[in-house]
Coordinates of C-alpha atoms in Angstrom, one line a residue:
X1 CA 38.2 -13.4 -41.4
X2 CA 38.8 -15.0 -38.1
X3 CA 40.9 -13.1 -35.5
X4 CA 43.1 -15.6 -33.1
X5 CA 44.7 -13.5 -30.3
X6 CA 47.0 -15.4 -27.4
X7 CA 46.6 -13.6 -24.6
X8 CA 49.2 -13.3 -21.5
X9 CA 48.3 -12.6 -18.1
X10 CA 50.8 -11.9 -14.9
X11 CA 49.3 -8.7 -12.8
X12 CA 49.7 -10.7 -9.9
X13 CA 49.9 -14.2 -8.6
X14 CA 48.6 -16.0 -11.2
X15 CA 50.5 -17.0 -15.1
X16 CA 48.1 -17.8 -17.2
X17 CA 47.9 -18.0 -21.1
X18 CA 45.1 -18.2 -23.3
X19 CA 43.8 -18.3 -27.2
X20 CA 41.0 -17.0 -28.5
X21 CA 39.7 -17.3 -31.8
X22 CA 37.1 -14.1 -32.6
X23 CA 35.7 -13.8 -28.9
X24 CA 35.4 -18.1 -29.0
X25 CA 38.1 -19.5 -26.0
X26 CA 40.2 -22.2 -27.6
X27 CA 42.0 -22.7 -24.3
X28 CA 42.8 -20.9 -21.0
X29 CA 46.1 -22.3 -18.9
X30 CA 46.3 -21.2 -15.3
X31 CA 49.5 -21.8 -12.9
X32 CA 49.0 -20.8 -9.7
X33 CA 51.2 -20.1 -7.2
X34 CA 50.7 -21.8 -3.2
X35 CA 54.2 -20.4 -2.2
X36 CA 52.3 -17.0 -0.4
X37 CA 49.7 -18.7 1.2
X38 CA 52.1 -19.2 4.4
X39 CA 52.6 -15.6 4.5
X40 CA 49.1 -14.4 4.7
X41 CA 49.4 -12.0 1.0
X42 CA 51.0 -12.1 -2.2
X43 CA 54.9 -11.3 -1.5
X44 CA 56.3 -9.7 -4.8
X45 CA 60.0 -10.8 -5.4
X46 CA 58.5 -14.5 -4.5
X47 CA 55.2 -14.0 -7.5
X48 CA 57.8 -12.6 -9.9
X49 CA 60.4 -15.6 -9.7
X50 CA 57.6 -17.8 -9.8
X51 CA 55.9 -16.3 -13.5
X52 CA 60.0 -16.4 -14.9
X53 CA 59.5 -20.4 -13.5
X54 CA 56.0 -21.2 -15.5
X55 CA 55.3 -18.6 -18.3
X56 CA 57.0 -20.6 -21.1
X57 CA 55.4 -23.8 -20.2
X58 CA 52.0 -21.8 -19.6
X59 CA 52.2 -20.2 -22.9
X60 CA 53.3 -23.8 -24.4
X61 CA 50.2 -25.4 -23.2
X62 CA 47.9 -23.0 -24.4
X63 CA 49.1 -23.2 -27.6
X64 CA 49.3 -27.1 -27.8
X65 CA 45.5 -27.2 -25.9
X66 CA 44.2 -24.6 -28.5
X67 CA 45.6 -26.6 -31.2
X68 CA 47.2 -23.6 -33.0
X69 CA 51.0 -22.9 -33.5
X70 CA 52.4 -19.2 -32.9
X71 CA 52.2 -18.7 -36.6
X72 CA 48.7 -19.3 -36.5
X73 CA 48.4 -15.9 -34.0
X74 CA 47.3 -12.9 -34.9
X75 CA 48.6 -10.7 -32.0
X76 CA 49.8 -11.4 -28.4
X77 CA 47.4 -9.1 -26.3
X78 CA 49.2 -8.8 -22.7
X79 CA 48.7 -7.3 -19.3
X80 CA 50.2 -3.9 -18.8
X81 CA 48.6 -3.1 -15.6
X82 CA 47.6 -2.7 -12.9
X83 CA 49.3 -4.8 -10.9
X84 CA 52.6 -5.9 -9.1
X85 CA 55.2 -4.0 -11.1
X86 CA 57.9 -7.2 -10.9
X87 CA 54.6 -9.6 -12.2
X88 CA 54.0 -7.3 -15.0
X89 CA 57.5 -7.0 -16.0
X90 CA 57.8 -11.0 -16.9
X91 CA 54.8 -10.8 -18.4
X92 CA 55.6 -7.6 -21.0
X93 CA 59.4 -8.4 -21.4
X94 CA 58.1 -12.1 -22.3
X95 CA 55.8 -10.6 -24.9
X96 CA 58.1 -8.3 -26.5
X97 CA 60.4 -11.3 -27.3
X98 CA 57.7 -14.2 -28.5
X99 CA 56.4 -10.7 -30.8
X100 CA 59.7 -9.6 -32.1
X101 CA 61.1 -13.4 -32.9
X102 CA 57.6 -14.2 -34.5
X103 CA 57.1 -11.1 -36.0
X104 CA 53.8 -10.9 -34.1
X105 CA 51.8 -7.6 -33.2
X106 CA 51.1 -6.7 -29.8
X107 CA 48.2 -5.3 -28.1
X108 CA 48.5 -3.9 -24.1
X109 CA 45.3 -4.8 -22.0
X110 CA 44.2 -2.7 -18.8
X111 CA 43.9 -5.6 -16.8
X112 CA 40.1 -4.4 -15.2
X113 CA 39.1 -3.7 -18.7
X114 CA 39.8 -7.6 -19.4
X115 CA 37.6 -8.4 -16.6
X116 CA 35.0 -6.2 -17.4
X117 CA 35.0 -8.2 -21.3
X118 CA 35.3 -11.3 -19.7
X119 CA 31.5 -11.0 -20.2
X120 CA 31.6 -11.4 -24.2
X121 CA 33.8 -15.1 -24.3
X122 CA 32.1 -17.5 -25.8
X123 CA 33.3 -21.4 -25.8
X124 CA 32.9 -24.1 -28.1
X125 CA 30.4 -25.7 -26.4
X126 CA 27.8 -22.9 -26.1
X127 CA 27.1 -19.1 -26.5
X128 CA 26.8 -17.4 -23.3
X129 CA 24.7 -14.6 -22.6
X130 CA 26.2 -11.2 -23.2
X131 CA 24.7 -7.7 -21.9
X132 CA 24.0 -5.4 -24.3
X133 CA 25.4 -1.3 -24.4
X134 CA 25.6 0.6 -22.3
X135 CA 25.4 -1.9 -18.9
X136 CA 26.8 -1.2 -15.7
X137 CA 29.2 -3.6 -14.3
X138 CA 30.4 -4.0 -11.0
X139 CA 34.1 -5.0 -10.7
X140 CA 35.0 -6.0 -7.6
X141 CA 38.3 -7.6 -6.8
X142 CA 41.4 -7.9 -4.2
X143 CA 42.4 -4.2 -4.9
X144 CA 39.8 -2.6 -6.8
X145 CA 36.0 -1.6 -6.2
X146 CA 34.1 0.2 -8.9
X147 CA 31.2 0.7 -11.1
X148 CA 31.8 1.1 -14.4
X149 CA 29.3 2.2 -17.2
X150 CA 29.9 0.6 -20.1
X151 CA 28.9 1.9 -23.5
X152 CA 31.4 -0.4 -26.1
X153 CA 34.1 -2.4 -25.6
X154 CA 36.0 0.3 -25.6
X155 CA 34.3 3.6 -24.3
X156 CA 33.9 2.9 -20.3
X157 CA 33.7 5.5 -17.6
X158 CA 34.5 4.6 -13.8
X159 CA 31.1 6.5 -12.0
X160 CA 31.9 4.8 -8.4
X161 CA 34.8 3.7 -6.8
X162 CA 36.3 2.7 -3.1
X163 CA 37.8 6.0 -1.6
X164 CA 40.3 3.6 0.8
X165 CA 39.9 -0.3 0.8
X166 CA 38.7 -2.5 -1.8
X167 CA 36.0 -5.2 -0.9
X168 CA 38.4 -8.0 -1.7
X169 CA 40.9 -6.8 1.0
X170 CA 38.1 -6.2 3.6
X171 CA 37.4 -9.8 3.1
X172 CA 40.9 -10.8 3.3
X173 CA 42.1 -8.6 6.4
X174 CA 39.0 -9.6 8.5
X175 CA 39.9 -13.3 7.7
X176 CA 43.4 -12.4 9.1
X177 CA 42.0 -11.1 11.7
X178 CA 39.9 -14.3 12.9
X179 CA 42.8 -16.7 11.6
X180 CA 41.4 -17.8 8.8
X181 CA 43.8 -18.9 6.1
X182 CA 44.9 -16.6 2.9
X183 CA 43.3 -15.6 0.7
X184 CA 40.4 -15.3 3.3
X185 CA 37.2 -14.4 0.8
X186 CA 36.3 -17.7 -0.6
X187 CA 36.8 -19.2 3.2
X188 CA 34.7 -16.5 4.7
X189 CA 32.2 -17.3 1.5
X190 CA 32.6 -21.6 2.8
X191 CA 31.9 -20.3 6.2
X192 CA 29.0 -17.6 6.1
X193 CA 26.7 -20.4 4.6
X194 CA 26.9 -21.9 7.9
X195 CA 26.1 -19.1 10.2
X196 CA 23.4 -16.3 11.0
X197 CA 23.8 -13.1 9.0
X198 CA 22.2 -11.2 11.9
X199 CA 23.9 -12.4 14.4
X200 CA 26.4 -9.3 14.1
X201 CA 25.7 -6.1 13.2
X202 CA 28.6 -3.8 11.9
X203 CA 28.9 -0.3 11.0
X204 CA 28.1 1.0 7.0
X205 CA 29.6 3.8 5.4
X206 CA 27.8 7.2 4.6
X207 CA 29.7 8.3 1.7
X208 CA 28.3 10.4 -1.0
X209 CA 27.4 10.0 -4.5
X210 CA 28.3 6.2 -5.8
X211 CA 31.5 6.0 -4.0
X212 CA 32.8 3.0 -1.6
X213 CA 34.2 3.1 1.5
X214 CA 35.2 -0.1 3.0
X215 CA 38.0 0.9 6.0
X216 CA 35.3 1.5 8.6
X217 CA 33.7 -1.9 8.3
X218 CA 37.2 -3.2 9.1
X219 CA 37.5 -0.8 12.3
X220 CA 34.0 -2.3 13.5
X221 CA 34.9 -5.5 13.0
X222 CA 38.0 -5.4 14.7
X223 CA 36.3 -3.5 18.0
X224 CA 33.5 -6.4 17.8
X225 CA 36.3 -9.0 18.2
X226 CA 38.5 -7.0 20.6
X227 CA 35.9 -6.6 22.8
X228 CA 34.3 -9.6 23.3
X229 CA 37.5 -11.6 23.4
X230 CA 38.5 -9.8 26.4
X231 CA 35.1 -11.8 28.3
X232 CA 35.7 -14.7 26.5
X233 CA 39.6 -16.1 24.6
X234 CA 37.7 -18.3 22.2
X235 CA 34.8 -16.1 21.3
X236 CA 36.4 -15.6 17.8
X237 CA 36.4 -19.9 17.4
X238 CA 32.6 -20.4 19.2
X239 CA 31.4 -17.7 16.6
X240 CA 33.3 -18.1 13.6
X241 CA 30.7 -19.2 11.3
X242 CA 28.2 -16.2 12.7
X243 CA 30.9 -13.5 12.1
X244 CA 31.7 -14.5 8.4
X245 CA 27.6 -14.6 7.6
X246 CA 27.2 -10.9 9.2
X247 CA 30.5 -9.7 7.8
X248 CA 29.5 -10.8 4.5
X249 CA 26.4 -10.1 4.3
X250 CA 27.4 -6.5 5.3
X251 CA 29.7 -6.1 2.5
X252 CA 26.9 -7.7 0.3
X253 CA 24.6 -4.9 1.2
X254 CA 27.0 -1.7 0.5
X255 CA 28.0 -3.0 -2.8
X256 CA 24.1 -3.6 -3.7
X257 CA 23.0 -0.3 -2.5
X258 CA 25.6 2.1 -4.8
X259 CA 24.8 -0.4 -7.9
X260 CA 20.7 0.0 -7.4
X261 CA 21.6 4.1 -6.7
X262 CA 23.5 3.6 -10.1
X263 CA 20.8 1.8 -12.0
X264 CA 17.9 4.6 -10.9
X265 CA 20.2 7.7 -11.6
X266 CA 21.1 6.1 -15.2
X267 CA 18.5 4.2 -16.1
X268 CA 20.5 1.3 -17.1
X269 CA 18.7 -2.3 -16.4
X270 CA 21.8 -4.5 -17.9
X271 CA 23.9 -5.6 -14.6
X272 CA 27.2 -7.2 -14.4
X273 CA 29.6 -7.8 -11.8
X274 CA 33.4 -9.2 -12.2
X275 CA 36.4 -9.6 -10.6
X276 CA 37.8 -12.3 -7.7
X277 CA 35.1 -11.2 -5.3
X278 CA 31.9 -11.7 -7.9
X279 CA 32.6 -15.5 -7.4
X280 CA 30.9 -14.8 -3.5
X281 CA 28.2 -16.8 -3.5
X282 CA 26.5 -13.8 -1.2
X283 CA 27.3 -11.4 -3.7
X284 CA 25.9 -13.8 -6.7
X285 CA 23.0 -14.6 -5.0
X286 CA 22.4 -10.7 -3.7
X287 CA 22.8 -9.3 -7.2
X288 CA 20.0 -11.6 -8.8
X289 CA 17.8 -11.1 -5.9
X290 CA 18.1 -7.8 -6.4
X291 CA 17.4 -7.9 -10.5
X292 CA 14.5 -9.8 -9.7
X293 CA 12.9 -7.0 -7.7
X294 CA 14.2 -4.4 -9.8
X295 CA 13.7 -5.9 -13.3
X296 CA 17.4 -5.7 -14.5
X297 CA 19.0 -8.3 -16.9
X298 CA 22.0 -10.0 -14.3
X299 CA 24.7 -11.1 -16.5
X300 CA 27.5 -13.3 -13.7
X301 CA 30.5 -14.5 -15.2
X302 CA 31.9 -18.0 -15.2
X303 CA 33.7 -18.8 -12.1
X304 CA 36.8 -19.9 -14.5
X305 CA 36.5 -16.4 -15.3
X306 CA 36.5 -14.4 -11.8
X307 CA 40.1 -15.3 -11.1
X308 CA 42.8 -13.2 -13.1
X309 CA 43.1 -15.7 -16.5
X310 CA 44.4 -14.8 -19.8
X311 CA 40.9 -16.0 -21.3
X312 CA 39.8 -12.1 -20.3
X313 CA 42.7 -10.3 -22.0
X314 CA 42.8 -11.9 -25.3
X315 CA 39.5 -10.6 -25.0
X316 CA 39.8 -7.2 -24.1
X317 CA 42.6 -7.6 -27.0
X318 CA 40.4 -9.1 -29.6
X319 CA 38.4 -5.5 -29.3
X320 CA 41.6 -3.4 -29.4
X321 CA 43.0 -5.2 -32.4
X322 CA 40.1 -5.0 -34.3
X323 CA 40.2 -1.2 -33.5
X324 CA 43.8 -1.1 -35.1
X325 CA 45.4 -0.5 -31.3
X326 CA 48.9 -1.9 -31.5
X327 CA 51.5 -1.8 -28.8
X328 CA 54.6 -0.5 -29.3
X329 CA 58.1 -2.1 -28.2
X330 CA 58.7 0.5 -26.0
X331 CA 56.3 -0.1 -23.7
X332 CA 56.8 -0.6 -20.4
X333 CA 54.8 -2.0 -17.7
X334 CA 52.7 0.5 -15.0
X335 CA 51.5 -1.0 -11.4
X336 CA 49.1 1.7 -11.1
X337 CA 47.5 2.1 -15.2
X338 CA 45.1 5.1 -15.3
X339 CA 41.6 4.8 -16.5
X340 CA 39.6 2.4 -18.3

């Protein structure tokens, strides 16, 4: 029997609504929002007003795009962190009441699990390729770096993380930095393809075992530019192109490292990565380098799915309602959700 599962997503920025139909994508709708981009980040009372403003008509085209009505849905699979406890709040509190007047089940997401299933959507139009259990899947995003084994939808363990910043916000706060617009990773991603990676050298982090550290790279950076400002005001504008190559390509190479050291103390040879950052053209590019040399399988996901999207938690849903994993209605959302 065919499972269909709307899915609602509002962690941060983004309102987006989805249906799935078993783990095929019937339609994903995305509003984002351009009111932060003035302020350098995401500022939360403004991303909470705006998902009030555009989750009904999100939700509305979804439906109407997916050609189903909401009697047609099995379950409404939401966000329940982590994320920006106001965002979440629309999200949950807008679920409760499409489930309780429908008489709908509901099923809470952890919103990295979603991305880490994004993998396992299929669309009409073809069958992508999935990696098979266990695989190790690097999820790399605005406020989250980790590697995650992965041995079922369900049963995931969290074997590396960032021990300060996440990649995604080293990317962003050296973009601030240089006075590059918000969010900086995909303009740093534009610009790096223009410049020479070695041009700069910056410093990498010794940490132990398969954990990140990203807060020293920032430090370096920010001496680097400090410095050679004071000889010269529009080093930062002569260079620009130069820096983002070599600041990427640093990042590139730390996240690499920890994933190979992961692959040779597991023995896994099914790689993924997900999250914002996976959309890096550096990172893409790095990772299936690196499978080439190493013999992994390199599974990338869509770039419709490295952005937060609903697609990716009516499929993390799909899994949990098949598993009999219902919500209750006294849920409440949690900025900072536990383990996968």
């Amino acid at each position: 029997m065919d499972i269909t599962i709307l899915g609602i997503e509002s962690s941060c920025d983004d309102t987006s609504a989805a249906v799935l139909r078993n783990n095929v994508l019937l339609s994903n709708a995305i509003a984002s929002q351009a009111v932060h981009i003035k302020y350098g980040g995401v500022i939360p009372e403004l991303a909470s007003r705006a998902h009030q403003q555009n989750i009904i008509p999100v939700v509305d085209t979804a439906l109407k795009e997916a050609g189903v009505s909401i009697e047609d849905i099995d379950a409404i699979a939401f966000t329940r962190g982590p994320g920006l406890l106001g965002s979440l709040l629309v999200g949950v509190s807008f679920t409760k009441g499409l489930a309780i007047s429908n008489n709908i089940p509901m099923v809470e997401v952890n919103h990295l699990h979603g991305h880490i299933l994004s993998h396992f959507i299929d669309t009409p139009e073809k069958e992508l390729p999935h990696p098979d259990f266990p695989f190790l899947c690097l999820l790399v995003s605005g406020g989250h770096t980790q590697i995650v084994r992965v041995d079922s939808p369900l049963e995931m363990e969290i074997i590396g993380t960032t021990i300060d910043d996440a990649a995604g916000e080293a990317f962003d706060k050296c973009a601030k930095v240089m006075g590059l617009p918000y969010p900086g990773g995909p303009v740093i991603d534009k610009l790096a393809k223009e410049g020479n990676r070695e041009a700069f050298h910056f410093s990498k982090p010794h940490i132990s075992d398969l954990d990140y550290s990203f807060s020293g790279l920032k430090t370096s950076f920010l001496y680097t530019l400090r410095d050679m400002v004071k000889d010269d005001p529009d080093f930062v504008e002569k260079n620009k192109a130069d820096l983002c190559a070599s600041l990427q390509h640093t990042i590139v190479d730390i996240l690499l490292n920890k994933l190979v050291k992961a692959s040779k103390q597991t023995g896994i040879r099914d790689i993924a990565i997900a999250g914002g950052v996976s959309a890096n053209s550096g990172l893409r590019n790095g990772i299936v380098e690196e499978g080439k040399k190493r013999g992994w399988r390199t599974f990338l996901p869509e770039f419709k799915f490295t952005t937060d999207n609903a697609a990716m938690i009516a499929m993390a849903g799909y899994y949990h309602y098949k598993n009999g994993e219902f919500s209750s209605l006294d849920v409440s959302p949690e900025a900072r959700l536990g383990d996968l």
